[in-house]
Amino acid sequence: MDFSYTILIPLIPLALFVILGLFSKKIPASIAGWFGSFGLGTSFVLSLYTAYHYFLEGKLNGVYQTFIYKQTWLVFTDKLHIDLGVMIDPISVMMMVVVTTVSFMVHIYSRGYMHGDDGYTRFFAYLALFSFSMLGLVLATNLFQMYIFWELVGASSFLLIGYYYTKPSAVAAAKKAFIVTRFADLGFLIGILLISYYTGTFDFQELTNPEGMLITSWASYSFMGLSVFTWGLILIFMGGVGKSAMLPFHIWLPDAMEGPTPVSALIHAATMVVAGVYLVARLFPAYYFVEGGFALQIVAYVGAISSLVAALIAVTQTDIKRVLAFSTMSQIGYMMLALGVSKYEGHEGLGYMASMFHLFTHAMFKALLFLGAGSVIHAVHSNYMKDMGSLRKYMPITHITFLIAALSIAGFPGFAGFFSKDEILVAAFESNKLIYYSSVLVAGLTAFYMFRLYFGIFWGEDTKYKHTPHESPLTMTIPLIFLAFMSIFGGYIPFSQFVTADLTPFTAHLDLPLAAIASSVGIIGIIIAFIFYKKPNELPQKFANAFGVVYKFIYNKLYFDELYIFVTKKILFGIVAFSASWFDKNVVDSSMIGIGNVTVSVSNKIKGMQSGKLQDYAMSFVGGIVVIAMVVFYIWIN
């Protein structure tokens, strides 16, 4: 089988970026929108074509094969070199479909949402760059190629988040996202260098080969009780924590809402934030086999804690896009913990499969939620729930599709999120009861905050809008309808037949008792949201008052932003930087200035010795002879 044509899938968005970027002033806005949508549509069709043929014909003796097409780029040693190419295996094919699907829907949606914007063509150029970067990342054949596109994703997200560059809050949000993820990416880079130094390779196949297992050949190299390879994996996961907005590098995510809503859908649904999950999945055999999966345990607990904390914060937020942002953080935590509790072979790898399954379904319903929120914002010109209410009467399509997405993320039986979330809970139950109970609580909180959002927007009180809201145009509602369809039927895909940890298909079954528990908790969350927010009442305020300081603590996002500001301004700038500045001025600068002053002073004293006057030189000559004669005479008489 030949999949070399897949290089076209990322190259088409790259060509779009170059053309739209270079000729943004000459290409009419209407053409730019069609051009961008057609290009991503082509990549979307090619991705579906690849998935169809790969999953139909890509098995040999019941095991999915890996196809690699690459070209050596930089050579360091006979063994260590950086290649550029594409890697076709179950997770890369799945991710191609996810990225191109959401990106294509966002392109179509943006034609209506961004209509009339001054930077319309520039916006589509940025979208194309982002799509190219993400596709390059998921098709990477080695760690360093992934890192290159990893940073390109960061650069393009910076451009998209700060798209409204005349708006100070947008500029600040873009800088925050870029700087915070740079700290995490430093760990990623150090991890890459550490692993490549000791193994002599960047190649994914060599690093994750369970049979050859390069990682066992130098396990004797250790630091603080852990092998160097384990430290490398932990540092690489640090990069994933930043990109996927896990604790403690999550603070950039809510602020990223300053970008246009289609950007939020693209970043938070299927692309940037799942890069960290994909990174761990790509290196999963190494995480699992090295030192009994110690690094994998860290993945599990970071995911579980992040999921719970984000769900609690989402309950208190009033900006609908920020609710969805923390919801994304919580669901990404679900994916991480699923990887963390997974085994490797056959059904034992249920957590791995469940993580990828939830990544797929989440991409659909979360993109739908963000685009639905954008449709609402487009109609009422506000992000806040207090400015919304009874919109079901004005926006029937947005209302129904948003409800479908809310039911899906809440894990309501029959919807896509129910199936993928159930598999995660089963994997957690079989591996770690503490993480399982935490995940069930998160399921209830998710149902509550999503239906708090739903009832607050589409029911509640009619706020007597200044301008009567109306349904969005077809360019915006068609993507909503398509994503709603996927949010229902995407869960019926037999995912364990396609994406598994050891590339061998297995049959997954619905665990009815555990599914019943999770569904019951979700339905209770929906009922509580119905009581609190179906009609205006005092219960939400009484609830907030009852929890007092705790509620305020959660509402202020556990004061993580304030903590970072304290650490940077008071400690780094106030103590470390101030001390370094004082030392630089009073020791380094003063020493250099002192040496310079002494040199100038001595120069002033002796510069008369080279005055250019003959009589001065004659006097010096005679004086020198006299001194030499006296010295010689003194030596002679003694």
XYZ file of C-alpha atoms in Angstrom:
638
model
C 0.000 0.000 0.000
C 1.227 3.464 -0.830
C 0.265 6.349 1.450
C 2.986 8.737 0.289
C 0.288 11.075 -1.082
C -0.624 11.963 2.521
C 2.140 14.577 2.444
C -0.373 16.643 0.463
C -2.735 16.805 3.449
C -0.529 19.259 5.424
C 0.989 20.870 2.323
C -2.378 22.138 1.048
C -2.937 24.334 4.165
C 0.678 25.496 3.871
C 0.050 26.619 0.287
C -3.122 28.377 1.448
C -1.165 30.238 4.122
C 1.515 31.375 1.669
C -0.974 32.544 -0.972
C -3.424 34.228 1.422
C -0.597 35.724 3.473
C 1.375 37.167 0.574
C -1.634 38.444 -1.359
C -3.983 39.349 1.494
C -4.357 42.905 0.176
C -5.136 41.768 -3.364
C -7.438 38.796 -2.776
C -11.083 39.856 -2.209
C -12.526 38.736 1.126
C -15.272 36.632 -0.438
C -12.740 34.683 -2.506
C -10.421 34.205 0.504
C -13.182 32.502 2.475
C -14.099 30.154 -0.370
C -10.449 29.502 -1.190
C -9.565 28.581 2.405
C -12.660 26.406 2.828
C -12.063 24.569 -0.465
C -8.418 23.890 0.464
C -9.264 22.467 3.899
C -12.141 20.559 2.330
C -9.623 18.887 0.030
C -7.425 17.902 2.992
C -10.547 16.645 4.774
C -11.529 14.419 1.844
C -7.965 13.072 1.518
C -7.958 12.279 5.262
C -11.216 10.347 4.976
C -9.858 8.514 1.929
C -6.695 7.604 3.867
C -8.683 6.415 6.891
C -10.965 4.278 4.739
C -8.129 2.509 2.947
C -5.852 2.216 5.973
C -8.408 0.679 8.316
C -9.744 -1.536 5.530
C -6.428 -2.773 4.137
C -3.719 -1.787 6.619
C -3.645 -4.997 8.697
C -1.168 -7.852 8.368
C -1.893 -11.000 10.391
C -4.489 -9.065 12.377
C -2.105 -6.239 13.354
C -2.215 -2.725 11.906
C 1.003 -1.870 10.095
C 2.957 1.368 10.271
C 3.894 3.096 7.010
C 6.693 5.681 7.056
C 7.813 7.973 4.233
C 10.709 10.183 5.228
C 13.773 12.040 4.031
C 16.908 12.685 6.085
C 17.318 16.385 6.788
C 20.143 16.880 9.310
C 22.819 14.283 10.133
C 24.679 14.377 13.462
C 26.167 10.883 13.597
C 25.729 7.659 11.643
C 22.753 6.848 13.829
C 21.495 10.201 15.117
C 19.791 12.292 12.448
C 16.633 14.335 11.982
C 14.207 13.145 9.339
C 11.194 14.866 7.851
C 8.273 12.827 6.603
C 4.918 11.267 7.439
C 4.057 8.333 9.692
C 0.810 6.485 8.998
C -0.571 4.375 11.838
C -3.934 4.206 13.660
C -3.527 7.262 15.874
C -2.020 9.502 13.192
C -4.814 8.572 10.758
C -7.441 9.188 13.448
C -5.888 12.551 14.317
C -5.752 13.579 10.651
C -9.478 12.978 10.377
C -10.177 14.879 13.596
C -8.017 17.896 12.736
C -9.227 18.274 9.158
C -12.885 17.735 10.150
C -12.907 20.434 12.807
C -10.720 22.776 10.779
C -12.958 22.390 7.720
C -16.072 23.090 9.801
C -14.378 26.138 11.375
C -13.445 27.462 7.931
C -17.027 27.197 6.692
C -18.380 28.702 9.920
C -15.874 31.582 9.812
C -17.160 32.700 6.436
C -20.306 33.849 8.205
C -18.931 34.701 11.644
C -16.049 36.868 10.384
C -18.029 38.461 7.545
C -17.194 42.160 7.275
C -14.088 41.936 9.474
C -11.207 44.142 8.286
C -8.689 41.306 8.593
C -10.862 38.646 6.961
C -8.200 37.337 4.534
C -5.478 37.506 7.189
C -7.703 35.442 9.506
C -8.004 32.637 6.953
C -4.239 32.725 6.405
C -3.708 32.208 10.143
C -6.241 29.353 10.190
C -4.361 27.659 7.341
C -1.015 28.040 9.144
C -2.503 26.525 12.296
C -3.960 23.588 10.352
C -0.633 22.955 8.599
C 1.242 23.044 11.916
C -1.108 20.619 13.631
C -1.164 18.194 10.714
C 2.637 18.293 10.568
C 2.715 17.493 14.281
C 0.432 14.442 14.081
C 2.226 13.020 11.033
C 5.728 13.459 12.506
C 8.048 10.458 12.281
C 10.347 11.476 15.143
C 10.558 13.569 18.284
C 12.431 16.472 16.759
C 10.092 16.828 13.796
C 7.206 16.839 16.257
C 8.969 19.534 18.288
C 9.391 21.734 15.213
C 5.675 21.608 14.451
C 4.883 21.805 18.170
C 6.480 25.255 18.214
C 4.769 26.205 14.950
C 1.433 25.377 16.594
C 2.418 27.698 19.447
C 3.352 30.493 17.041
C 0.154 30.196 15.004
C -2.011 30.060 18.136
C -0.256 33.254 19.282
C -1.342 34.904 16.032
C -4.924 33.655 16.340
C -5.428 34.455 20.028
C -4.007 37.940 19.439
C -5.918 38.383 16.177
C -7.582 41.562 17.512
C -4.168 43.160 17.992
C -5.632 46.605 18.728
C -7.367 45.159 21.806
C -4.971 45.176 24.824
C -6.635 42.172 26.486
C -6.181 40.086 23.321
C -2.512 41.033 23.047
C -1.991 40.194 26.732
C -3.757 36.829 26.291
C -1.622 35.938 23.265
C 1.575 36.792 25.127
C 0.424 34.853 28.184
C -0.308 31.721 26.148
C 3.012 31.983 24.343
C 5.139 32.622 27.457
C 3.501 30.021 29.712
C 3.808 27.295 27.093
C 7.438 28.292 26.490
C 8.317 27.251 30.057
C 6.641 23.883 29.480
C 8.273 23.484 26.072
C 11.698 24.028 27.622
C 11.103 20.820 29.562
C 10.019 19.110 26.344
C 13.221 20.189 24.571
C 15.465 19.075 27.455
C 13.662 15.722 27.487
C 14.242 15.289 23.748
C 17.943 16.106 24.081
C 18.324 13.804 27.084
C 16.694 10.826 25.398
C 18.405 11.334 22.042
C 21.817 11.684 23.730
C 21.569 8.326 25.465
C 19.613 6.357 22.852
C 21.208 7.924 19.798
C 17.898 8.349 17.998
C 14.847 10.600 17.669
C 12.823 7.981 15.776
C 9.437 7.024 17.225
C 9.570 3.429 16.002
C 12.891 2.776 17.690
C 11.948 4.570 20.905
C 8.654 2.684 21.279
C 9.592 -0.781 20.073
C 8.555 -3.118 22.927
C 10.708 -5.954 21.585
C 14.005 -4.185 20.958
C 13.406 -1.691 23.778
C 16.382 0.609 23.455
C 15.338 1.901 26.825
C 16.552 -1.186 28.664
C 20.095 -1.011 27.262
C 21.085 1.980 29.336
C 18.740 1.707 32.328
C 21.817 1.801 34.576
C 22.116 5.551 33.964
C 20.086 7.070 36.755
C 19.526 10.273 38.702
C 17.773 10.558 42.072
C 16.612 6.961 41.889
C 15.070 7.182 38.399
C 16.580 6.195 35.079
C 17.552 8.930 32.678
C 14.894 7.689 30.262
C 12.197 8.141 32.926
C 13.375 11.694 33.554
C 13.308 12.304 29.816
C 9.713 11.063 29.600
C 8.661 13.227 32.550
C 10.241 16.287 30.935
C 8.569 15.511 27.618
C 5.247 15.179 29.455
C 5.928 18.649 30.876
C 5.602 19.963 27.320
C 2.316 18.101 26.984
C 1.077 19.578 30.268
C 1.665 23.086 28.907
C 0.107 22.537 25.499
C -2.893 20.651 26.917
C -3.394 23.200 29.722
C -3.018 20.782 32.623
C -2.102 21.920 36.129
C -0.012 23.947 36.780
C 0.409 25.348 33.222
C -3.316 25.820 32.606
C -3.567 29.568 33.269
C -3.259 30.563 29.596
C -6.365 28.643 28.526
C -9.216 30.883 29.835
C -7.493 34.022 28.556
C -7.189 32.453 25.097
C -10.926 33.178 24.771
C -9.940 36.700 23.679
C -9.514 35.377 20.152
C -12.494 35.084 17.773
C -14.876 32.258 18.731
C -13.954 30.055 15.713
C -10.374 30.199 17.021
C -11.588 28.967 20.401
C -13.294 26.043 18.677
C -10.149 25.207 16.712
C -7.758 25.466 19.666
C -9.972 23.915 22.332
C -11.751 21.188 20.390
C -9.442 19.015 18.357
C -6.118 20.631 17.760
C -3.772 22.488 20.084
C -5.012 21.257 23.457
C -5.031 17.585 22.492
C -1.422 17.765 21.291
C -0.234 16.793 24.776
C -2.540 13.767 24.836
C -1.317 12.747 21.391
C 2.310 13.134 22.524
C 1.829 10.705 25.428
C -0.116 8.319 23.188
C 2.633 8.410 20.558
C 5.263 7.447 23.169
C 2.900 5.216 25.153
C 4.972 1.970 24.983
C 7.950 3.830 26.439
C 5.806 5.373 29.190
C 4.337 1.968 29.996
C 7.439 -0.218 29.965
C 10.067 2.046 31.579
C 10.490 1.383 35.312
C 7.060 -0.121 35.779
C 5.306 2.878 34.248
C 6.402 5.405 36.894
C 6.111 8.309 34.443
C 2.697 6.982 33.399
C 1.468 7.231 36.985
C 2.380 10.911 36.947
C 0.328 11.288 33.772
C -2.656 9.630 35.486
C -2.630 11.801 38.610
C -1.956 15.065 36.785
C -4.888 14.265 34.497
C -7.226 13.330 37.353
C -6.412 16.383 39.480
C -6.633 18.746 36.506
C -9.973 17.249 35.499
C -11.517 17.734 38.938
C -10.127 21.233 39.533
C -11.257 22.461 36.105
C -14.758 21.029 36.580
C -15.121 22.821 39.920
C -14.007 26.130 38.409
C -16.350 25.725 35.416
C -19.314 25.512 37.830
C -18.726 29.102 38.966
C -17.868 30.969 35.744
C -20.321 33.349 34.052
C -18.562 33.970 30.722
C -19.870 31.162 28.504
C -16.588 30.793 26.608
C -14.640 30.483 29.857
C -17.025 27.801 31.080
C -16.258 25.891 27.891
C -12.520 26.544 28.286
C -12.432 24.969 31.744
C -14.667 22.202 30.427
C -11.989 21.489 27.816
C -9.311 21.364 30.486
C -11.443 18.910 32.450
C -12.094 16.640 29.458
C -8.419 16.678 28.444
C -7.705 15.584 32.009
C -10.051 12.638 31.376
C -8.002 11.660 28.330
C -4.732 11.957 30.243
C -5.897 9.867 33.178
C -7.210 7.215 30.788
C -3.733 6.904 29.275
C -2.236 6.901 32.757
C -4.292 3.929 33.989
C -3.957 1.901 30.785
C -2.037 -1.302 30.238
C -0.581 -2.296 26.854
C -1.800 -5.584 25.418
C -5.271 -6.405 24.087
C -8.231 -5.515 26.295
C -5.771 -4.520 29.027
C -5.089 -1.461 26.871
C -8.688 -0.288 27.308
C -7.570 3.033 28.815
C -5.461 3.882 25.769
C -8.317 3.108 23.398
C -10.779 5.007 25.599
C -8.530 8.057 25.657
C -8.305 8.176 21.873
C -12.036 7.450 21.567
C -12.858 10.339 23.898
C -10.439 12.574 22.011
C -12.433 11.832 18.856
C -15.917 12.320 20.317
C -14.848 15.340 22.381
C -13.536 17.029 19.243
C -16.996 16.879 17.728
C -19.171 17.958 20.635
C -16.718 20.539 21.967
C -16.341 22.149 18.534
C -20.143 22.186 18.388
C -20.370 23.817 21.826
C -17.905 26.555 20.907
C -19.447 27.226 17.524
C -22.892 27.229 19.164
C -21.603 29.709 21.733
C -20.241 31.795 18.861
C -23.657 31.745 17.220
C -25.195 33.018 20.475
C -22.543 35.708 20.906
C -23.038 36.720 17.278
C -26.739 37.253 18.052
C -26.619 39.019 21.460
C -23.134 40.636 21.271
C -22.148 39.460 24.748
C -20.266 36.575 26.339
C -22.063 36.684 29.681
C -25.003 34.567 30.806
C -26.686 37.560 32.469
C -27.233 39.045 28.996
C -28.894 35.887 27.673
C -32.128 34.003 28.160
C -34.983 32.357 26.244
C -32.921 32.240 23.054
C -34.579 28.971 22.030
C -37.437 31.114 20.682
C -35.131 33.082 18.412
C -32.446 30.526 17.481
C -34.028 27.071 17.049
C -31.141 25.427 15.160
C -28.498 26.727 17.562
C -30.715 25.651 20.461
C -31.190 22.044 19.308
C -27.571 21.520 18.269
C -26.265 23.030 21.519
C -28.586 20.726 23.487
C -27.240 17.718 21.592
C -23.650 18.751 22.417
C -24.554 19.324 26.081
C -26.169 15.877 26.336
C -23.140 14.317 24.682
C -20.553 15.890 26.997
C -22.770 15.086 29.984
C -22.553 11.414 29.027
C -26.281 11.006 28.479
C -27.055 7.467 27.253
C -27.135 7.125 23.485
C -24.926 10.111 22.709
C -21.282 9.938 21.622
C -19.809 11.173 24.909
C -21.623 8.435 26.827
C -19.730 5.628 25.075
C -16.236 7.142 25.234
C -16.615 8.375 28.815
C -17.917 4.973 29.931
C -14.796 3.265 28.586
C -12.592 5.713 30.519
C -14.479 5.029 33.749
C -14.216 1.261 33.240
C -10.444 1.545 32.698
C -10.090 3.714 35.806
C -12.231 1.338 37.891
C -10.067 -1.626 36.912
C -6.801 0.167 37.664
C -7.196 2.884 40.325
C -10.317 3.266 42.490
C -9.352 6.737 43.742
C -9.095 8.072 40.191
C -12.349 6.282 39.328
C -14.333 7.965 42.117
C -12.820 11.333 41.216
C -13.828 10.767 37.583
C -17.414 9.896 38.532
C -17.621 13.145 40.524
C -16.294 15.025 37.490
C -19.007 13.383 35.360
C -21.671 14.806 37.678
C -20.081 18.254 37.753
C -19.790 18.232 33.954
C -23.493 17.531 33.530
C -24.347 20.250 36.043
C -22.239 23.077 34.595
C -23.158 22.255 30.999
C -26.861 22.368 31.721
C -26.369 25.434 33.885
C -25.043 26.951 30.671
C -27.804 25.494 28.510
C -30.694 26.618 30.728
C -29.105 30.023 31.335
C -28.782 30.686 27.595
C -31.868 29.116 26.070
C -34.420 29.179 28.904
C -34.472 31.467 31.897
C -35.786 34.995 31.511
C -36.151 36.943 28.289
C -33.760 39.838 28.882
C -35.659 42.156 26.493
C -32.862 42.483 23.992
C -32.200 45.872 22.403
C -32.125 44.152 19.034
C -34.224 41.043 18.453
C -31.850 38.040 18.213
C -32.017 35.947 15.062
C -30.698 32.618 13.855
C -27.238 32.585 12.312
C -26.795 32.303 8.516
C -26.428 28.955 6.753
C -22.630 29.216 6.659
C -22.735 29.008 10.463
C -25.638 26.589 10.983
C -24.501 23.919 8.475
C -21.333 23.150 10.518
C -23.519 23.047 13.653
C -25.823 20.458 12.086
C -22.920 18.309 10.856
C -21.169 18.378 14.236
C -24.482 17.617 15.993
C -24.801 14.524 13.813
C -21.279 13.447 14.799
C -21.980 14.206 18.483
C -24.732 11.598 18.368
C -23.477 8.893 16.012
C -19.697 9.239 16.528
C -20.029 7.103 19.643
C -21.289 4.112 17.664
C -17.957 3.647 15.892
C -16.364 0.381 17.173
C -13.214 2.252 18.118
C -11.453 -0.739 19.688
C -11.394 -2.295 16.236
C -9.261 0.548 14.919
C -7.143 2.278 17.591
C -5.369 0.240 20.267
C -2.113 0.440 22.215
C -0.529 -2.662 20.641
C -2.078 -2.121 17.163
C -4.163 -5.289 17.605
C -7.977 -4.862 17.467
C -10.128 -6.169 20.330
C -13.814 -6.062 21.186
C -14.908 -3.636 23.895
C -18.164 -4.156 25.761
C -20.388 -1.716 27.583
C -20.103 -2.233 31.348
C -23.755 -1.771 32.313
C -23.354 -1.396 36.121
C -20.606 1.234 35.807
C -22.441 2.934 32.926
C -25.583 3.077 35.065
C -23.691 4.705 37.944
C -22.086 7.345 35.691
C -25.355 8.030 33.856
C -27.261 8.367 37.138
C -24.711 10.845 38.473
C -24.946 12.815 35.208
C -28.732 12.855 35.265
C -28.678 14.076 38.879
C -26.388 16.907 37.732
C -28.852 17.803 34.948
C -31.803 17.760 37.380
C -29.991 20.069 39.831
C -29.150 22.454 36.969
C -32.822 22.344 35.907
C -33.965 23.292 39.415
C -31.396 26.066 39.747
C -31.483 27.642 36.287
C -34.633 26.657 34.358
C -36.344 29.739 35.769
C -34.807 32.703 37.600
C -34.704 32.068 41.369
C -32.557 32.731 44.418
C -31.126 29.222 44.753
C -27.836 29.899 42.882
C -27.096 32.950 45.048
C -28.026 31.098 48.240
C -25.762 28.261 47.171
C -22.874 30.674 46.543
C -23.446 32.404 49.889
C -23.597 29.088 51.743
C -20.135 28.135 50.547
C -18.776 31.639 51.103
C -14.992 31.631 51.032
C -14.817 28.271 49.248
C -17.044 29.530 46.439
C -14.985 32.708 46.113
C -11.786 30.672 46.081
C -13.070 28.503 43.227
C -14.649 31.443 41.365
C -11.238 33.145 41.348
C -9.737 29.998 39.781
C -7.932 29.008 42.975
C -5.928 32.255 42.653
C -3.424 30.589 40.332
C -3.024 33.792 38.319
C -2.370 35.789 41.479
C 0.110 33.152 42.628
C 2.018 33.372 39.346
C 2.013 37.175 39.523
C 3.319 37.016 43.103
C 6.057 34.578 42.160
C 7.122 36.539 39.078
C 6.838 40.095 40.422
C 7.700 39.664 44.094
C 10.172 36.786 43.976
C 11.667 36.615 40.481
C 11.620 40.343 39.741
C 11.627 41.705 43.299
C 14.275 39.447 44.843
C 16.145 37.421 42.227
C 16.155 40.007 39.449
C 16.705 42.905 41.886
C 19.668 41.118 43.498
C 21.132 40.314 40.099
C 20.607 43.930 38.997
C 22.269 45.270 42.172
C 25.225 42.931 41.724
C 25.491 43.898 38.065
C 25.465 47.636 38.829
C 27.492 47.724 42.039
C 29.980 44.937 41.472
C 30.342 44.197 37.773
C 29.729 47.714 36.431
C 31.600 49.414 39.296
C 34.618 47.139 38.797
C 34.747 47.858 35.096
C 34.176 51.585 35.626
C 36.878 51.604 38.342
C 39.372 49.907 36.052
C 38.531 52.423 33.339
C 38.938 55.377 35.719
C 42.310 54.095 36.948
C 43.442 53.654 33.350
C 42.385 57.205 32.468
C 44.078 58.617 35.604
C 47.351 56.798 34.939
C 47.158 57.865 31.324
C 46.775 61.505 32.359
C 49.809 61.164 34.629
C 52.140 59.637 32.074
C 50.915 61.109 28.816
C 53.535 63.881 29.117
C 56.205 61.266 28.431
C 55.054 61.268 24.795
C 54.569 64.993 24.301
C 56.424 65.123 20.968
C 58.896 67.786 22.233
C 62.595 67.070 21.518
C 63.844 68.649 24.757
C 61.524 66.406 26.826
C 62.871 63.298 25.103
C 66.480 64.529 25.578
C 65.838 65.094 29.280
C 64.331 61.602 29.584
C 67.296 60.137 27.717
C 69.839 61.856 29.945
C 67.879 60.986 33.071
C 67.742 57.359 32.023
C 71.496 57.231 31.417
C 72.136 58.762 34.846
C 69.899 56.210 36.566
C 71.524 53.299 34.723
C 75.000 54.622 35.539
C 74.134 54.903 39.226
C 72.799 51.374 39.303
C 75.880 49.995 37.547
C 78.190 51.946 39.891
C 76.300 50.631 42.945
C 76.616 47.070 41.760
C 80.338 47.513 40.949
C 81.350 48.936 44.337
C 79.530 46.151 46.151
